[in-house]
XYZ file of C-alpha atoms in Angstrom:
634
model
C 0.000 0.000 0.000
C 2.814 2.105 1.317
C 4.581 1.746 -2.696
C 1.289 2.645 -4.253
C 1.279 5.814 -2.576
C 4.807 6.534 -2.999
C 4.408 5.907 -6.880
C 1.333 7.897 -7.302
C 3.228 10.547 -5.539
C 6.128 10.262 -7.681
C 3.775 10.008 -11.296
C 1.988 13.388 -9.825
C 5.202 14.763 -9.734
C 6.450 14.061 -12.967
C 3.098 14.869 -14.581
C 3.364 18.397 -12.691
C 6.841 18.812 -13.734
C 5.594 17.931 -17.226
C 2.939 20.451 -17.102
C 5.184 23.332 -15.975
C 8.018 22.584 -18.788
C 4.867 22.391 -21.257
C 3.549 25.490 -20.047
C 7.100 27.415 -20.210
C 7.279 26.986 -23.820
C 4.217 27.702 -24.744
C 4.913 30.921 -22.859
C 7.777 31.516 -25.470
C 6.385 33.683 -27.820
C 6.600 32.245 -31.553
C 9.806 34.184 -32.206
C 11.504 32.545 -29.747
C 10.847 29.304 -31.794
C 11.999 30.864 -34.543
C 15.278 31.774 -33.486
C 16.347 28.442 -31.848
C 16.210 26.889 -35.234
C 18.982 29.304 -36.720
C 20.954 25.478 -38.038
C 17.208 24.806 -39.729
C 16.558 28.253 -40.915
C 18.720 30.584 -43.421
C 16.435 32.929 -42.802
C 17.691 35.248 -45.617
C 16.912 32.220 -48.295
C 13.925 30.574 -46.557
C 10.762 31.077 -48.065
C 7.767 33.414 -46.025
C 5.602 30.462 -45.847
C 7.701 27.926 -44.705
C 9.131 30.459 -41.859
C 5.137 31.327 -41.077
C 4.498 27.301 -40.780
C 6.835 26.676 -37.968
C 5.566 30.166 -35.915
C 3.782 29.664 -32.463
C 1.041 32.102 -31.976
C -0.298 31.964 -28.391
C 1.172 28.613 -27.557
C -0.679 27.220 -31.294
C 0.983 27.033 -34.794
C 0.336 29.651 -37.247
C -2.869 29.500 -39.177
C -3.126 30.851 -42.391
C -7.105 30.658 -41.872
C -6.470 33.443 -39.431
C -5.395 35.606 -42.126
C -7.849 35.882 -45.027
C -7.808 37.561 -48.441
C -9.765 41.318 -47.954
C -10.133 43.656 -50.855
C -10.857 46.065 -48.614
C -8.030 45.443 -46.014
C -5.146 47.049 -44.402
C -1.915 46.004 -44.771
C -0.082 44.742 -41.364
C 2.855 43.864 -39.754
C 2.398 40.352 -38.158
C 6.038 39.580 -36.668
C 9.132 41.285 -36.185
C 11.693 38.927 -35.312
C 15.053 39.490 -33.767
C 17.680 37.226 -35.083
C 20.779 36.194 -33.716
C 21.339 38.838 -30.822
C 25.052 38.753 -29.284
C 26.547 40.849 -26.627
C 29.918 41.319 -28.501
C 28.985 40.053 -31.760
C 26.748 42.100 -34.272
C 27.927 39.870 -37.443
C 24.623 37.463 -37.155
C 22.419 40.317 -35.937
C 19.420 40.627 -38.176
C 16.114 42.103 -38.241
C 13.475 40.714 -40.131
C 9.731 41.488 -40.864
C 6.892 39.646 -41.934
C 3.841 41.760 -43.681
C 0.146 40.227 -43.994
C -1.349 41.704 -47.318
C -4.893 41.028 -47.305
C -5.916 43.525 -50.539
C -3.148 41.231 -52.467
C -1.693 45.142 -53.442
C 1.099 44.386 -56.018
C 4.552 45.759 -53.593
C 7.564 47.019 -56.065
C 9.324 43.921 -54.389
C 13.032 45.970 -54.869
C 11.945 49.476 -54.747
C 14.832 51.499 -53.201
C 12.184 53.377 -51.228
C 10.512 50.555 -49.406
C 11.351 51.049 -45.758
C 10.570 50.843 -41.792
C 10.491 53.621 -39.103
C 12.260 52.655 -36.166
C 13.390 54.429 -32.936
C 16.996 55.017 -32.859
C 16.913 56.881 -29.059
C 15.598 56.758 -25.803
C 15.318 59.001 -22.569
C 15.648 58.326 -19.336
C 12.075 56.919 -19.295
C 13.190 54.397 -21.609
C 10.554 56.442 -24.005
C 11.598 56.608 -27.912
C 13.250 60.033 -28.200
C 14.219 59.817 -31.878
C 13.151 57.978 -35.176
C 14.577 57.333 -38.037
C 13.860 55.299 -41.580
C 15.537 51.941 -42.656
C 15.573 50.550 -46.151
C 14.241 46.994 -45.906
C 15.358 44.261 -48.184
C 12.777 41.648 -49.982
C 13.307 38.281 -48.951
C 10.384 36.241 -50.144
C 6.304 36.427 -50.781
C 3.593 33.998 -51.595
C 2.011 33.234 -55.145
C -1.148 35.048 -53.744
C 1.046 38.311 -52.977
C -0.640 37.673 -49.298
C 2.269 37.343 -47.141
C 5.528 39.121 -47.766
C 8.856 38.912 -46.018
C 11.925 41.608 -45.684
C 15.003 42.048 -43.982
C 15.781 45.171 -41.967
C 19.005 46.888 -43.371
C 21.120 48.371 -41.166
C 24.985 48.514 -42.578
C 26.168 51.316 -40.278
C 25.445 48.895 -37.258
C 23.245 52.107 -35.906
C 19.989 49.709 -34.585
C 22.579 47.290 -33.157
C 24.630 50.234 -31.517
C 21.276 51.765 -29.812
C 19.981 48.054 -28.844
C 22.976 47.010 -27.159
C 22.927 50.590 -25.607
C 19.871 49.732 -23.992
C 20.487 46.279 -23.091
C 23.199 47.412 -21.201
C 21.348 49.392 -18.520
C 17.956 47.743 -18.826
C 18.525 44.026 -17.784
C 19.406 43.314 -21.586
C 16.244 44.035 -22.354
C 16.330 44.846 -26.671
C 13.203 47.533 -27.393
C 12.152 48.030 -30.547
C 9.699 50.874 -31.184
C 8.048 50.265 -34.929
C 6.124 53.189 -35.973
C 5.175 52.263 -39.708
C 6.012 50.585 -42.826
C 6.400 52.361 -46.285
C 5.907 50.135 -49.506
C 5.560 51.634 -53.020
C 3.048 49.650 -55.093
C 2.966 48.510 -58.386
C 0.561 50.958 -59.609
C 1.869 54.250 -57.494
C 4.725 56.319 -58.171
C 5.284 57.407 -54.109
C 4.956 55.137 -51.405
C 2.503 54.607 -49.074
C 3.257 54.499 -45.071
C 1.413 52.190 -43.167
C 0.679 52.034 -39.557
C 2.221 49.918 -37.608
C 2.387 51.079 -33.981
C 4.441 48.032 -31.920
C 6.479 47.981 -28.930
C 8.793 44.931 -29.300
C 11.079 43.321 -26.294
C 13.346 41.017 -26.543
C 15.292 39.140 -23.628
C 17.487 36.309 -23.470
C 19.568 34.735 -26.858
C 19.460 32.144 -29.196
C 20.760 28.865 -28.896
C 24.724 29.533 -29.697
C 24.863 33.434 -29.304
C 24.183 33.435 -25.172
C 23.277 31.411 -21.941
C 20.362 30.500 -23.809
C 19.677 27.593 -21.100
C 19.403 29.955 -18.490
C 18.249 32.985 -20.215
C 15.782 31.772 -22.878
C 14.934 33.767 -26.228
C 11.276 35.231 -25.640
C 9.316 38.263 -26.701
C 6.413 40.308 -25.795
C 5.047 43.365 -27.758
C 2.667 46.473 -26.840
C 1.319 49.218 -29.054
C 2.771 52.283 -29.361
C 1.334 56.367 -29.988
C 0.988 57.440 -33.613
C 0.360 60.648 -35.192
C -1.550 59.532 -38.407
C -1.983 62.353 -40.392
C -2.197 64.057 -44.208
C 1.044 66.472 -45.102
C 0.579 69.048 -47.756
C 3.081 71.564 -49.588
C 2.842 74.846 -49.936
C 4.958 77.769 -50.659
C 5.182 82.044 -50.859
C 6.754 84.642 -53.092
C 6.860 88.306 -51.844
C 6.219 90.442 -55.100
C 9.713 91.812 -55.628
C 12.973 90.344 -56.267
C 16.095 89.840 -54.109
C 18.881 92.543 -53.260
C 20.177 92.221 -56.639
C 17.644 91.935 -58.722
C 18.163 89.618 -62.359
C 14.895 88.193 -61.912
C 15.047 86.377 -58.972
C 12.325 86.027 -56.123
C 12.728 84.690 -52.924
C 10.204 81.339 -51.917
C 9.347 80.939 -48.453
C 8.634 76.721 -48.322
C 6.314 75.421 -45.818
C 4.068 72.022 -45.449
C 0.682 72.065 -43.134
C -0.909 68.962 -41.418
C -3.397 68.121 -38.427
C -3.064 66.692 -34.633
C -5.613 65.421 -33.216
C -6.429 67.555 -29.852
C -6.457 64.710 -27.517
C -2.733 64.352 -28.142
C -1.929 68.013 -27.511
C -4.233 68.170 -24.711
C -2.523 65.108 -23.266
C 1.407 65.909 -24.088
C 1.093 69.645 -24.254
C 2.211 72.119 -26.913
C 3.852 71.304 -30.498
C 7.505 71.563 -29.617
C 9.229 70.369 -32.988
C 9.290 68.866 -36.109
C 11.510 66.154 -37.662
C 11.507 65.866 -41.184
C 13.044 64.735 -44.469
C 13.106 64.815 -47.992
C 15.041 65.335 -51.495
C 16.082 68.963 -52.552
C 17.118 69.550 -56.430
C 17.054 72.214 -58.441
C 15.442 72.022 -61.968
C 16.982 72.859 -65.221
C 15.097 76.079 -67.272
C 11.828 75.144 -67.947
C 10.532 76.946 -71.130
C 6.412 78.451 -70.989
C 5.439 79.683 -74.517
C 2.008 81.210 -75.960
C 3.300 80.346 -79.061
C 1.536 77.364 -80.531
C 3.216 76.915 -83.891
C 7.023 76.853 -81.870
C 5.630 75.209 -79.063
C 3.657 72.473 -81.521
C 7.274 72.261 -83.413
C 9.647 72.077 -80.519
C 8.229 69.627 -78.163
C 9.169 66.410 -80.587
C 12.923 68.068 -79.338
C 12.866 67.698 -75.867
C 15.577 65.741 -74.610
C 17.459 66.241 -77.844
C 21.239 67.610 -77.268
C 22.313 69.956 -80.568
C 26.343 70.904 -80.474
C 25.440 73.878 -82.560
C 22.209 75.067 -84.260
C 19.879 72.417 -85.737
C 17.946 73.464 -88.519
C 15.160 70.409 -87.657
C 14.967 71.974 -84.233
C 14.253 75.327 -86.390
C 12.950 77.348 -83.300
C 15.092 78.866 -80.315
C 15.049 81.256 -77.033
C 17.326 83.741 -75.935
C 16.616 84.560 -72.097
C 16.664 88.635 -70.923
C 17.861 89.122 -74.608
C 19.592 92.712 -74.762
C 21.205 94.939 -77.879
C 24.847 95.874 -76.892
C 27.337 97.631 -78.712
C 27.323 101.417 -80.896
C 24.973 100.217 -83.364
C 23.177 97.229 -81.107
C 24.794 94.915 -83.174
C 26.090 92.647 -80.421
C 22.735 90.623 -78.954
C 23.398 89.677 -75.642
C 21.319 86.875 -73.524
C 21.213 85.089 -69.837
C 20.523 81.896 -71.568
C 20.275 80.629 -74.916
C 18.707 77.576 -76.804
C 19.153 76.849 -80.428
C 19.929 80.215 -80.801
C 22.871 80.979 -82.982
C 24.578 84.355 -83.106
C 23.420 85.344 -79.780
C 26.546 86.058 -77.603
C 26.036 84.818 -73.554
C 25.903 88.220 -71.271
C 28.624 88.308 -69.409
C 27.422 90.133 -66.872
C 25.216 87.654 -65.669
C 26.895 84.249 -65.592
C 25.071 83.023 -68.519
C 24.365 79.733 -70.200
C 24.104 77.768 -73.544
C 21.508 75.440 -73.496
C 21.994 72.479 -75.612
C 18.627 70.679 -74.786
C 15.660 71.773 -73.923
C 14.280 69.989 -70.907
C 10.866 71.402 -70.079
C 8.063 72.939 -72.570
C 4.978 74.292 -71.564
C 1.949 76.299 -73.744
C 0.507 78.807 -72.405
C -3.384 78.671 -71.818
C -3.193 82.343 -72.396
C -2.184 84.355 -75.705
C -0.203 86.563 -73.726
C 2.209 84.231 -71.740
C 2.959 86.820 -68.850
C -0.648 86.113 -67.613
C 0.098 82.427 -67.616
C 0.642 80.819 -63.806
C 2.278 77.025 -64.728
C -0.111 75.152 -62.746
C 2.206 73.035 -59.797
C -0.091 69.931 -60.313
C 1.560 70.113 -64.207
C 5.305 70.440 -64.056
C 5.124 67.554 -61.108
C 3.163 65.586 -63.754
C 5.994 66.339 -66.186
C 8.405 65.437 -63.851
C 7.066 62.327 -63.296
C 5.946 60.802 -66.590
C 9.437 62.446 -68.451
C 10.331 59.739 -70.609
C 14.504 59.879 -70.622
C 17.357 58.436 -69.763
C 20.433 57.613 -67.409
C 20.428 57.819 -63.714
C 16.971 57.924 -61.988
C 16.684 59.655 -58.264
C 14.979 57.435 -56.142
C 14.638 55.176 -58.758
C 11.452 57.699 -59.623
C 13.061 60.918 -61.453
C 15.327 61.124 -64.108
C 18.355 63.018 -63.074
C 18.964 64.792 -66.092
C 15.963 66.860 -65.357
C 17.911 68.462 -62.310
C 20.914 70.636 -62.143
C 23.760 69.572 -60.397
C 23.842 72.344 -57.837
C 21.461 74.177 -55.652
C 21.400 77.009 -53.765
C 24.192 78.430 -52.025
C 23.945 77.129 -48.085
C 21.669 73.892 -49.382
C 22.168 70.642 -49.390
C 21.966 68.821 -52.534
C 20.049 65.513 -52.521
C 18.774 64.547 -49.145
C 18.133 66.551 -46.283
C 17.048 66.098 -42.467
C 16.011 68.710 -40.240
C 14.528 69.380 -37.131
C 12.284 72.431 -37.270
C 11.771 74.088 -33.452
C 8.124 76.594 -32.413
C 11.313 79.032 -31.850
C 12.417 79.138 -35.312
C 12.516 82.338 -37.467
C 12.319 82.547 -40.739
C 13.162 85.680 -43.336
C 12.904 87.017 -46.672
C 13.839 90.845 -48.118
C 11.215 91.864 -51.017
C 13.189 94.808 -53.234
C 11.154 96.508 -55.505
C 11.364 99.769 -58.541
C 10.388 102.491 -56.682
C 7.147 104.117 -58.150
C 8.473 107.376 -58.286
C 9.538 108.198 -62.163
C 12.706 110.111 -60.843
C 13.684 106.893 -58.581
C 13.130 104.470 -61.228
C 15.495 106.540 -64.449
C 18.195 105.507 -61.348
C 17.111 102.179 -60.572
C 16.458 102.933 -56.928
C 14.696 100.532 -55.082
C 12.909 99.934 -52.013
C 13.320 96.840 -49.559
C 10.309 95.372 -47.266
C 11.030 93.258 -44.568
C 9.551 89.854 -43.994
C 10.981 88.651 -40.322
C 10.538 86.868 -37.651
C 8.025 84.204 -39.678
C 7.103 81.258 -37.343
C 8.576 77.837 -37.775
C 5.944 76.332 -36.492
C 2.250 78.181 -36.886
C -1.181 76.712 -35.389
C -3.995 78.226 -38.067
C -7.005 80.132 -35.946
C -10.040 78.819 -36.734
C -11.433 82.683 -36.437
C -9.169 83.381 -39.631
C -10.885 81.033 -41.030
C -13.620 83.905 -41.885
C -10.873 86.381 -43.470
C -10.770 87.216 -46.968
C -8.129 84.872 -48.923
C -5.810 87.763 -49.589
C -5.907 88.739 -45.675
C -5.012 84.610 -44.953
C -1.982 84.903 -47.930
C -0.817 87.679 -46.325
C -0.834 86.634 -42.892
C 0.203 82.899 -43.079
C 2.921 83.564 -46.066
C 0.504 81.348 -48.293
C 0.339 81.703 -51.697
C -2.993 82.974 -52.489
C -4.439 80.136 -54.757
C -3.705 77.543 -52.135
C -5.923 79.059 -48.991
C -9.110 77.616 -50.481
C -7.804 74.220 -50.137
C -6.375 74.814 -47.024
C -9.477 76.658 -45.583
C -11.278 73.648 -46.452
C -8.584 71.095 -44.800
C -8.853 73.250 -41.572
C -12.896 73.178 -41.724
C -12.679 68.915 -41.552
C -10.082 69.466 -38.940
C -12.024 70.933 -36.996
C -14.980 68.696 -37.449
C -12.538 65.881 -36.441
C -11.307 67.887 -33.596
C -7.979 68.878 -34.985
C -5.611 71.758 -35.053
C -3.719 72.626 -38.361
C -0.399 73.374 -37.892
C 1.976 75.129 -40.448
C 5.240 74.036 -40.729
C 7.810 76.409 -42.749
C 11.110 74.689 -43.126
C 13.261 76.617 -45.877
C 13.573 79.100 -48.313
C 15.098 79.139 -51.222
C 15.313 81.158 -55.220
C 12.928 81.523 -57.659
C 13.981 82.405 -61.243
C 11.829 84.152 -63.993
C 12.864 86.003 -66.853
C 11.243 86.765 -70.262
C 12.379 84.715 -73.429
C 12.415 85.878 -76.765
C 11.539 83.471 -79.211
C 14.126 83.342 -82.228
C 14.433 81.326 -85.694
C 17.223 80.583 -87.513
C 18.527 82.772 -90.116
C 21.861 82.349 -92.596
C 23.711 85.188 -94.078
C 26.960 84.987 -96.144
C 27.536 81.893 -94.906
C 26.842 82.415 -91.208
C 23.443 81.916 -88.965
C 21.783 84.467 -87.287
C 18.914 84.834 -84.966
C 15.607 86.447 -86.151
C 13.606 87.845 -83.470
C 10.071 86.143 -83.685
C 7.806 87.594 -80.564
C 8.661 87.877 -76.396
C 5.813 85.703 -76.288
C 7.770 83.100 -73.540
C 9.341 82.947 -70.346
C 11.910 80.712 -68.508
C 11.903 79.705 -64.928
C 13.750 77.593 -62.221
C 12.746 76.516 -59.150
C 13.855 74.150 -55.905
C 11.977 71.078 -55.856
C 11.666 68.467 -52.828
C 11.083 65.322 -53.709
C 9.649 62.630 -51.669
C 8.999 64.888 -48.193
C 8.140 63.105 -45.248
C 7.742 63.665 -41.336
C 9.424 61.728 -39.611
C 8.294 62.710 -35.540
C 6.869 65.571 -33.718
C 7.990 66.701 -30.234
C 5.232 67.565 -27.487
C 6.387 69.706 -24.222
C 4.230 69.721 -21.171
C 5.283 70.251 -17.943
C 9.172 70.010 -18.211
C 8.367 66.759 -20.383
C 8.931 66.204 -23.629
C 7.179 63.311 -25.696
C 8.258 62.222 -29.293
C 5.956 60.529 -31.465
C 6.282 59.188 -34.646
C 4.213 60.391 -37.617
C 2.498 58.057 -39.779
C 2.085 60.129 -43.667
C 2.431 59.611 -46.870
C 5.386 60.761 -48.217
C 4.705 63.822 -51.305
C 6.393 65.735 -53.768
C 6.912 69.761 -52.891
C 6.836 72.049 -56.437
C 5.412 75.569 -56.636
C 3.793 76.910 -59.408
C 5.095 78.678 -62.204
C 5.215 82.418 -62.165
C 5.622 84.821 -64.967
C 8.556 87.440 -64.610
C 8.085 90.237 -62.017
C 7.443 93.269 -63.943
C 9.856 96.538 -63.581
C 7.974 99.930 -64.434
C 9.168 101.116 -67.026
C 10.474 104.549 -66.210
C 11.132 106.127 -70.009
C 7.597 105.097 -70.874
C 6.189 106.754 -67.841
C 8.743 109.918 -68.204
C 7.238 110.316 -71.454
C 3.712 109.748 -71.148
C 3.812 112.825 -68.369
C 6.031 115.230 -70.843
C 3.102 114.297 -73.336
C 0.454 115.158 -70.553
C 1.921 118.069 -69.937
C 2.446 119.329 -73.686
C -1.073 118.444 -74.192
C -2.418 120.280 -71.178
C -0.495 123.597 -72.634
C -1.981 123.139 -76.272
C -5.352 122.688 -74.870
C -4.596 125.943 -72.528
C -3.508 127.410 -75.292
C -6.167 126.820 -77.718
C -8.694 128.237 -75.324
C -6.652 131.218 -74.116
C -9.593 133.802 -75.566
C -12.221 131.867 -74.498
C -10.779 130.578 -71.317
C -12.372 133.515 -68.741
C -15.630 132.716 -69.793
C -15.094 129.164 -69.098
C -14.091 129.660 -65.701
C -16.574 132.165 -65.128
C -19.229 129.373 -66.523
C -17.549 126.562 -64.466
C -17.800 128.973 -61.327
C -21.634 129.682 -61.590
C -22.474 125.825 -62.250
C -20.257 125.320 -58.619
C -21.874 127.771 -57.069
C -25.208 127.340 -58.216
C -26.587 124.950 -55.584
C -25.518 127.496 -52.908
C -27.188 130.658 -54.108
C -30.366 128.739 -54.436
C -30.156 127.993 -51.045
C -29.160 131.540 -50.192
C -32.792 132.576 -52.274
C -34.621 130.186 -50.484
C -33.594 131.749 -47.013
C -34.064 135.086 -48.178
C -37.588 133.862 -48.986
C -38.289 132.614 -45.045
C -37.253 135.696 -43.860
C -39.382 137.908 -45.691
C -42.672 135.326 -44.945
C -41.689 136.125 -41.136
């Protein structure tokens, strides 16, 4: 009797030990499974579904069941797994990510701008402090484009460097805050950002890269704060030019989006803005009212001529000018397919050898033509060319290979603070005719210009001038941004501008020339100044990246969830200088014409005045009678 007991006691015991081993791993999150199979799994080479078939999702195998074909669905993350971890060894270390694609949206597998937003720093909270993007590497998808698999890539070791960071002084715990995914489809030219929103934590290794017997592999995730929001460009030109003059404007560069109130109510006031994007500078774009050189010309773009090309027939000659005695030396800024016409000096001119960009004019008169911004991003996008592509989007060639003085060419990251200022100078021909025969002109200031602006809703009721003018909006952009603020409200949201750099603006008239030959030579013929040139900064594929909240000596980062857009002003025509001799001789002619007419009337001219004087004074002397006429009565 005695043994019975003592081996019922001992079976209990082994079927209790068996129970608490069984429930320890299935306590082991399924990337823990993962990882301890490194010898089974290359995970670089494995296929998605095989790697999905051996995951354990709350202690049961993956089931694809779980994860059904949606037109209509979102696309997710579904597992971030940490591979290989080591204390002193970062060789192995790998990040990989597994995507659930229920809409079946065709991904640009390779696209150089598919990527994840992860936080590269931490405060003493062990809060994400910073965020930062990280290409991501296609690995493997299923037939039914339903599950998709990437690697993280990280080749200056940064994710490693802050993980190990962190490990270090938090129990070697790993944290991974992922804020979103961005994938460009098949069928869109920018990508899309997804939200992801996941706190991951790793602790203990894998099999052969730590005391994995004592400190097992496991995970456990959270969600995270997102700012999910739409970004849009906009820009502002004062009327006049820079100190200097030749045609160039100042652009003020700014990009407005919404926060939801609950997130400034709960973190506080909008502190800062991290951002990114691509800044180039295109080459001359060409706007002509011409229709016979503009239908003629455009089966030449992208065409390079070494010298004049009689096909091409048709040419421009930028700020064209008559120097020398007898104006026999045309001078010009720029020229295209222009032959005779000698570059100015003066202003660091250029030969154009192709034409790049070619717009008509929707007006006969091409000086009241604004190039619609919506159209030379269209260009730039559908331009058919060739050689290097930015972004693996744009065609280089449509870009100079400079940009302004103090810019950064290519790509860009700033942080924009509330404090910021921001400044432009406005010059302008003074209005006075014996100011402009000297060229005097006068400045107006444009300072201390917000970084970061909340919108009023009460300005909302403002005429669209008064908003352009007090926002630094150009003026055919406040509708649509009067109407974004009205649904922000609605959704109880504040609009928030965000100006983040100014830069040049070229315009300058073009004269519109064909080909001539004389004894031998070619010459330009002046056909109309029906066209004008421009050049303006462009920034490509602009995205937020975090904002910073400050309340009470805190402050909280959070990372923004947007789709990242393309920044390009419109189009504007020249600024116009008054022309001073015109003016200076339209008021000699007023003059001369006021002494003729003086003149002309001398003998008659005291009856005139005499006539003109009783007409004025009429209405008072019948009042004058009229009172007489009381008087008398009383």
């Amino acid at each position: 009797m005695k043994i019975n007991v003592f081996v019922k006691k001992y079976i209990f015991l082994i079927i209790m030990l068996m129970m608490i081993i069984s429930l320890i791993f299935l306590s082991i999150p399924f990337q823990t499974v993962l990882a301890q199979s490194e010898k089974i799994f290359d995970l670089d080479k494995s296929e998605v579904s095989e790697d999905l078939s051996s995951f354990i999702v709350d202690g049961e195998s993956f089931d694809f069941n779980n994860y059904p074909l949606n037109s209509k669905g979102s696309l997710q993350l579904i597992n971030f797994v940490e591979y290989c971890y080591s204390l002193d060894n970062s060789e192995d270390y790998s990040l990989y990510i597994y995507v659930y694609n229920p809409a079946q949206i065709k991904i640009n597998d390779t696209h150089i701008l598919n990527r994840i937003k992860l936080a590269v720093g931490f405060n003493d909270l062990s809060y994400a402090s910073e965020y930062a993007y990280f290409n991501i590497k296609f690995i493997s998808k299923t037939e039914d484009l339903r599950f998709y698999k990437f690697k993280v890539l990280d080749n200056s070791n940064r994710i490693f460097s802050v993980v190990n960071n962190y490990a270090k002084t938090n129990d070697g715990v790993r944290q991974y805050y992922v804020s979103s995914i961005e994938l460009v489809s098949a069928n869109d030219f920018n990508a899309k950002e997804y939200n992801v929103a996941m706190n991951y934590q790793y602790t203990g290794f894998a099999e052969g890269y730590g005391d994995s017997e004592n400190f097992p592999l496991t995970m456990t995730s959270s969600g995270i704060e997102t700012l999910q929001t739409e970004v849009h460009y906009t820009w502002w030109r004062p009327e006049g030019e820079t100190e200097g003059g030749n045609n160039i404007q100042s652009q003020l560069n700014s990009v407005y989006f919404s926060v939801p109130n609950e997130l400034i109510e709960k973190y506080g006031v909008l502190q800062a803005v991290s951002m990114e994007w691509y800044e180039y500078l295109t080459k001359p774009v060409f706007i002509t009212g011409n229709s016979t050189i503009y239908n003629h010309l455009i089966n030449y773009v992208g065409d390079t001529f070494s010298s004049y090309s009689e096909d091409a027939k048709y040419g421009f000659a930028v700020n064209k000018v008559e120097a020398g005695p007898n104006d026999q030396y045309p001078l010009a800024d720029y020229t295209y397919n222009a032959p005779g016409i000698i570059l100015n000096p003066k202003n660091n001119g250029e030969a154009l050898s192709t034409l790049y960009y070619l717009f008509k004019s929707n007006s006969s008169n091409v000086k009241d033509y604004i190039l619609p911004s919506e159209d030379l991003l269209s260009y730039i996008q559908t331009y058919k060319g060739s050689g290097d592509k930015i972004n693996d989007k744009y065609y280089s060639e449509l870009f100079e290979n400079y940009v302004d003085e103090g810019h950064i060419k290519g790509y860009n990251q700033a942080e924009i603070k509330a404090e910021d200022n921001f400044s432009l100078t406005s010059y302008t021909i003074s209005q006075n005719w014996w100011k402009q025969i000297f060229n005097i002109y006068e400045a107006e200031e444009f300072t201390d210009i917000k970084g970061i602006e909340e919108i009023l809703s009460s300005d909302l009721l403002i005429t669209d001038s008064a908003f352009s003018s007090k926002y630094y909006i150009n003026e055919t952009d406040v509708p649509a941004l009067k109407k974004y603020c009205t649904n922000s409200i609605t959704d109880d949201k504040t609009v928030f501008l965000l100006r983040y750099s100014v830069t040049s603006y070229e315009s300058k008239t073009a004269t519109e020339v064909q080909g001539t030959k004389s004894l031998g030579l070619w010459f330009s013929e002046e056909i109309d100044k029906n066209a004008y040139m421009m050049r303006e900064t462009v920034f490509l594929d602009l995205d937020l990246i975090d904002v910073t909240f400050y309340k009470d000596g805190v402050s909280t980062v959070i990372p923004v969830v947007s789709n990242p857009i393309d920044g390009v002003a419109d189009g504007t025509p020249p600024v116009e200088k008054p022309d001073w001799l015109k003016y200076l001789l339209s008021l000699i002619l007023g003059i001369v014409i006021l002494i003729l007419v003086l003149w002309l009337l001398g003998p008659i001219l005291p009856w005139i005045l005499k006539g003109v004087i009783w007409v004025i004074t009429l209405p008072f002397r019948a009042i004058k009678a009229i009172i007489k006429s009381l008087k008398k009565k009383e």
